[in-house]
XYZ file of C-alpha atoms in Angstrom:
369
model
C -0.323 17.276 19.495
C -2.035 19.017 16.608
C -2.358 16.855 13.489
C -0.177 17.745 10.527
C -2.321 19.057 7.679
C -1.995 17.156 4.419
C -1.457 20.480 2.626
C 1.887 20.968 4.423
C 4.298 19.666 1.805
C 7.459 17.914 2.927
C 10.864 19.341 2.140
C 11.432 16.458 -0.288
C 8.280 16.591 -2.387
C 9.609 14.729 -5.446
C 7.000 11.988 -5.137
C 4.150 14.489 -4.847
C 5.380 16.358 -7.894
C 5.648 13.176 -9.941
C 2.177 12.117 -8.791
C 0.877 15.457 -10.079
C 2.285 14.613 -13.505
C 5.435 16.734 -13.463
C 8.074 15.623 -15.959
C 11.842 16.046 -16.156
C 12.324 16.339 -12.417
C 15.875 16.740 -11.113
C 15.616 13.175 -9.829
C 13.141 10.365 -10.318
C 11.495 9.650 -6.953
C 11.906 6.142 -5.600
C 10.605 4.077 -2.698
C 9.890 0.364 -2.246
C 6.862 -1.719 -1.423
C 7.491 -3.222 2.056
C 10.646 -1.133 2.391
C 10.521 -1.534 6.188
C 10.729 -4.964 7.746
C 12.299 -8.358 7.497
C 15.093 -7.741 4.993
C 16.665 -5.133 7.295
C 19.044 -6.255 10.058
C 18.008 -3.300 12.217
C 14.381 -4.447 12.051
C 15.301 -7.943 13.163
C 17.427 -6.497 15.963
C 14.578 -4.230 17.070
C 12.149 -7.152 17.196
C 14.605 -9.102 19.300
C 15.195 -6.116 21.592
C 11.477 -5.500 22.162
C 10.507 -9.186 22.251
C 7.488 -8.374 20.070
C 6.174 -10.071 16.951
C 4.866 -8.146 13.945
C 1.278 -7.630 15.119
C 2.443 -6.518 18.557
C 4.702 -3.896 16.987
C 1.724 -2.508 15.085
C -0.146 -1.827 18.312
C 2.445 0.665 19.600
C 2.715 3.997 17.737
C 6.315 4.446 18.895
C 7.317 1.038 17.537
C 5.564 1.804 14.256
C 7.382 5.130 13.967
C 10.758 3.515 14.671
C 10.295 0.762 12.093
C 8.920 3.213 9.511
C 12.009 5.386 9.937
C 14.561 2.577 9.575
C 14.631 2.480 5.749
C 14.819 6.282 5.628
C 18.017 6.112 7.652
C 19.561 3.354 5.528
C 18.384 4.269 2.011
C 17.960 7.530 0.102
C 14.281 6.854 -0.561
C 11.931 9.713 -1.366
C 9.008 8.480 0.723
C 8.172 6.810 3.980
C 5.203 4.464 4.113
C 3.303 3.720 7.286
C 4.464 0.415 8.791
C 1.187 -1.444 9.171
C -0.862 -4.269 7.668
C -3.944 -4.392 5.474
C -5.781 -6.599 7.983
C -6.117 -3.888 10.633
C -9.326 -2.867 8.810
C -11.128 -6.228 9.299
C -9.921 -6.162 12.896
C -11.941 -2.977 13.370
C -15.180 -4.888 12.625
C -14.337 -7.752 14.938
C -12.480 -10.130 12.621
C -9.757 -11.813 14.659
C -6.238 -11.743 13.233
C -3.468 -13.839 14.805
C 0.191 -14.539 14.194
C 1.005 -18.043 15.431
C 4.674 -18.940 15.291
C 5.940 -19.889 11.846
C 2.599 -19.486 10.052
C 2.512 -15.780 9.301
C -0.718 -13.837 9.742
C -3.912 -15.895 9.829
C -7.646 -15.273 10.261
C -8.561 -18.137 12.624
C -12.327 -17.568 12.556
C -13.222 -16.180 9.120
C -16.681 -15.032 8.093
C -18.367 -18.044 6.474
C -22.049 -17.063 6.247
C -24.236 -14.140 5.240
C -25.358 -13.339 8.791
C -21.829 -12.649 10.015
C -21.009 -10.718 6.837
C -24.060 -8.514 7.284
C -23.187 -7.939 10.947
C -19.652 -6.817 10.018
C -21.064 -4.608 7.253
C -23.513 -3.006 9.671
C -20.662 -2.244 12.090
C -18.676 -0.567 9.320
C -21.619 1.497 8.064
C -23.052 2.657 11.385
C -20.445 5.316 12.203
C -17.201 4.648 10.342
C -15.407 7.743 11.636
C -16.165 6.762 15.234
C -15.118 3.160 14.550
C -11.781 4.271 13.083
C -11.209 6.632 16.010
C -11.936 3.857 18.504
C -10.361 0.798 16.899
C -7.591 2.269 14.724
C -6.475 5.225 16.811
C -3.067 3.589 17.271
C -2.550 3.910 13.504
C -3.330 7.605 13.344
C -1.217 8.228 16.450
C 1.629 6.397 14.706
C 1.382 8.726 11.704
C 1.767 11.735 13.980
C 4.784 10.087 15.614
C 6.337 9.346 12.213
C 5.956 12.949 11.118
C 7.529 14.111 14.373
C 10.460 11.715 13.847
C 10.899 12.769 10.215
C 11.153 16.421 11.159
C 13.386 15.746 14.167
C 15.818 13.668 12.080
C 15.695 16.014 9.076
C 14.223 13.259 6.876
C 11.206 15.229 5.747
C 10.002 13.150 2.816
C 6.503 12.297 1.603
C 4.644 10.102 4.091
C 2.325 7.576 2.475
C -0.667 6.155 4.248
C -2.292 3.071 2.818
C -5.095 0.546 2.870
C -6.221 -2.497 0.987
C -9.143 -2.147 -1.393
C -12.551 -3.650 -0.533
C -12.155 -6.854 -2.557
C -8.793 -7.695 -0.992
C -10.283 -7.122 2.467
C -13.250 -9.396 1.776
C -10.897 -11.999 0.312
C -9.014 -12.417 3.580
C -12.062 -11.865 5.791
C -13.799 -14.981 4.438
C -10.748 -17.203 4.897
C -8.999 -17.119 1.531
C -5.229 -16.855 1.222
C -2.557 -16.397 -1.412
C -2.376 -20.194 -1.605
C -6.130 -20.830 -1.643
C -8.549 -18.564 -3.529
C -11.543 -20.887 -3.236
C -13.082 -19.620 0.039
C -13.484 -16.156 -1.482
C -14.836 -17.418 -4.803
C -17.246 -19.758 -3.021
C -18.473 -16.942 -0.800
C -19.324 -14.806 -3.841
C -21.336 -17.667 -5.359
C -23.166 -18.613 -2.175
C -23.821 -15.141 -0.780
C -23.816 -12.541 -3.574
C -26.021 -10.062 -1.699
C -23.998 -10.305 1.502
C -20.793 -10.025 -0.545
C -21.977 -6.798 -2.161
C -23.088 -5.454 1.203
C -19.715 -6.192 2.799
C -17.759 -4.773 -0.140
C -19.744 -1.536 -0.007
C -19.301 -1.331 3.766
C -15.561 -1.941 3.527
C -15.411 0.880 0.990
C -17.088 3.225 3.474
C -14.783 2.133 6.290
C -11.607 2.377 4.192
C -12.610 5.882 3.113
C -12.887 6.912 6.768
C -9.637 5.128 7.612
C -7.706 6.838 4.801
C -9.224 10.208 5.704
C -8.050 9.756 9.287
C -4.539 8.994 8.040
C -4.527 12.168 5.940
C -5.814 14.257 8.831
C -3.060 12.789 11.020
C -0.312 13.835 8.596
C -0.097 11.486 5.594
C 0.647 13.382 2.376
C -0.698 10.756 -0.034
C -2.551 7.430 0.043
C -1.580 4.146 -1.603
C -4.432 1.680 -2.218
C -3.525 -1.985 -2.695
C -5.783 -4.361 -4.600
C -3.392 -7.103 -3.642
C -5.589 -10.089 -4.519
C -6.859 -9.034 -7.912
C -5.287 -12.171 -9.383
C -7.893 -14.275 -7.595
C -10.585 -13.092 -10.038
C -10.879 -13.530 -13.785
C -11.496 -10.413 -15.868
C -15.290 -10.677 -15.726
C -15.399 -11.261 -11.971
C -12.926 -8.452 -11.326
C -15.139 -6.109 -13.336
C -18.128 -7.161 -11.225
C -16.728 -7.640 -7.727
C -13.583 -5.545 -7.375
C -13.333 -2.656 -9.813
C -16.575 -0.775 -8.970
C -15.752 -0.644 -5.265
C -12.153 0.369 -5.956
C -13.285 3.191 -8.244
C -15.922 4.357 -5.767
C -13.301 4.485 -3.020
C -11.029 6.658 -5.145
C -13.877 8.979 -6.175
C -15.063 9.425 -2.607
C -11.567 10.221 -1.351
C -11.115 12.737 -4.168
C -14.401 14.407 -3.252
C -13.208 14.729 0.329
C -9.617 15.719 -0.523
C -9.517 17.037 -4.114
C -5.759 17.634 -4.083
C -4.756 14.433 -2.295
C -2.462 12.239 -4.438
C -3.945 8.756 -4.756
C -1.771 5.817 -5.816
C -3.266 2.436 -6.733
C -1.806 -1.017 -7.327
C -4.107 -3.635 -8.856
C -1.608 -6.465 -8.690
C -1.874 -9.455 -10.991
C -5.216 -8.546 -12.522
C -6.398 -10.080 -15.755
C -6.569 -7.577 -18.635
C -4.485 -5.084 -16.691
C -4.438 -2.531 -19.526
C -8.242 -2.225 -19.489
C -8.374 -2.118 -15.688
C -5.609 0.480 -15.406
C -7.251 2.635 -18.071
C -10.354 2.851 -15.883
C -8.333 3.429 -12.719
C -6.493 6.259 -14.466
C -9.757 8.195 -14.642
C -9.738 8.460 -10.828
C -6.270 7.780 -9.426
C -3.158 9.907 -9.907
C -0.592 7.094 -10.002
C -0.979 3.634 -11.540
C 1.373 0.923 -10.267
C 2.307 -2.008 -12.476
C 3.617 -5.382 -11.377
C 6.661 -7.369 -12.482
C 4.685 -9.179 -15.194
C 3.938 -5.931 -17.015
C 6.068 -4.445 -19.787
C 6.938 -0.843 -18.790
C 7.156 0.332 -22.398
C 3.765 -1.130 -23.266
C 2.226 0.245 -20.062
C 3.539 3.722 -20.857
C 2.268 3.494 -24.420
C -1.154 2.367 -23.251
C -1.599 4.883 -20.422
C -0.073 7.841 -22.267
C 2.730 10.237 -21.398
C 0.896 12.482 -18.908
C -0.130 10.146 -16.076
C 2.368 9.008 -13.461
C 3.241 5.312 -13.425
C 4.884 3.419 -10.561
C 6.946 0.255 -10.616
C 8.065 -2.251 -11.528
C 11.543 -3.638 -10.737
C 11.793 -7.332 -9.940
C 12.740 -7.696 -6.246
C 14.316 -11.105 -6.873
C 17.145 -9.182 -8.554
C 17.904 -7.660 -5.142
C 18.620 -11.015 -3.533
C 21.738 -11.936 -5.473
C 23.229 -9.775 -8.195
C 26.334 -7.796 -9.045
C 26.143 -4.029 -8.844
C 27.034 -3.322 -12.470
C 24.321 -5.667 -13.731
C 21.851 -4.171 -11.288
C 22.574 -0.633 -12.429
C 22.153 -1.697 -16.041
C 18.825 -3.374 -15.232
C 17.622 -0.219 -13.490
C 18.644 1.883 -16.468
C 16.782 -0.434 -18.828
C 13.618 -0.200 -16.727
C 13.696 3.582 -16.491
C 14.333 3.925 -20.223
C 11.377 1.656 -20.953
C 9.178 3.906 -18.804
C 10.413 6.929 -20.817
C 11.669 8.470 -17.585
C 12.248 11.225 -16.741
C 10.374 12.614 -19.775
C 7.156 10.962 -18.577
C 6.212 11.047 -14.876
C 7.400 8.034 -12.911
C 7.792 6.879 -9.333
C 10.403 4.115 -9.406
C 9.442 1.161 -7.245
C 9.205 -2.609 -7.320
C 6.616 -4.775 -9.048
C 6.169 -6.831 -5.859
C 6.932 -6.134 -2.229
C 10.256 -6.994 -0.638
C 9.956 -10.555 0.641
C 12.645 -10.518 3.344
C 15.644 -12.202 1.700
C 16.901 -9.169 -0.216
C 20.434 -7.876 0.308
C 20.303 -4.371 1.837
C 23.432 -3.427 -0.093
C 21.683 -4.237 -3.377
C 18.557 -2.396 -2.270
C 20.716 0.641 -1.619
C 22.331 0.278 -5.042
C 18.883 0.116 -6.648
C 17.752 3.326 -4.962
C 20.963 5.176 -5.787
C 20.932 3.911 -9.377
C 17.483 5.454 -9.918
C 18.744 8.821 -8.673
C 22.009 8.574 -10.624
C 20.167 7.761 -13.859
C 17.878 10.742 -13.593
C 20.486 13.266 -12.492
């Protein structure tokens, strides 16, 4: 099957238009971080039917396409996002990723010394396009299957590919977790040269990985710096931001018209960081801790922002209150008079009520129309 060119715009191109800075659209585009997965009864039923856990689903392009499509069938979202995980990239350089029962995703044998880090970096640098084609072909095949399903089901919305940024990848590769930052911070102190080498190599590999997603049919790319909160402002400036900016610049050189979205979640001095990211990326995402009005004031009225509804309000709420909260958020963003992609400030965690998620999505559209 011939790959879908990224220039072929979907029938619903609201997200692409907002990303390009268009204002006063007929509707504000909306999608949700982690919109496919655990909160949806059809996802749980599909897992039970297939007998597969999360990582096993990711290995089959047909499973990935099915799960990616589920929120498009249930909600009126304006984008699909590839159902995958950020840790497929370390897997490509030999880092083992497991999912033992009840523990979530773990890296059982993390990189703990400079020799292993340099070996992984050398793998990533040697021929990144070949490595992606060999180790991550199931991902690019899944994108083609998603596009086929979207067209077949007449749900032709923007398809987002994604990856983690280099720092977030190193963070997990060396054994850190959302509950324990220390392995990553210790690795930086003990092995600064190997850390820089691995960060640069991950940047090269992620560039090739994102390019392959675009060539397979993704219309835009979302980059997640998910573990920015693990670094103070000075360390983020040294160890995360340069590699994130380089990644964006390199993708823009390769695909000048490709919309690039970025989410530096939980970073210290987010205004300063986002101001630098805005020089490269088309869409800046803000988390639940950020004030939408202040973010809009700081970033200006021309650049597209994304965010930042609190997903805990989708667990238990009444619909009138929810609609009012959505209206307040959109007003604070100065939408639709400034470009916005409505989203969450954190990913869906799995306990959200699908009925409230649907109300959120519809409330965004109702507000703007």
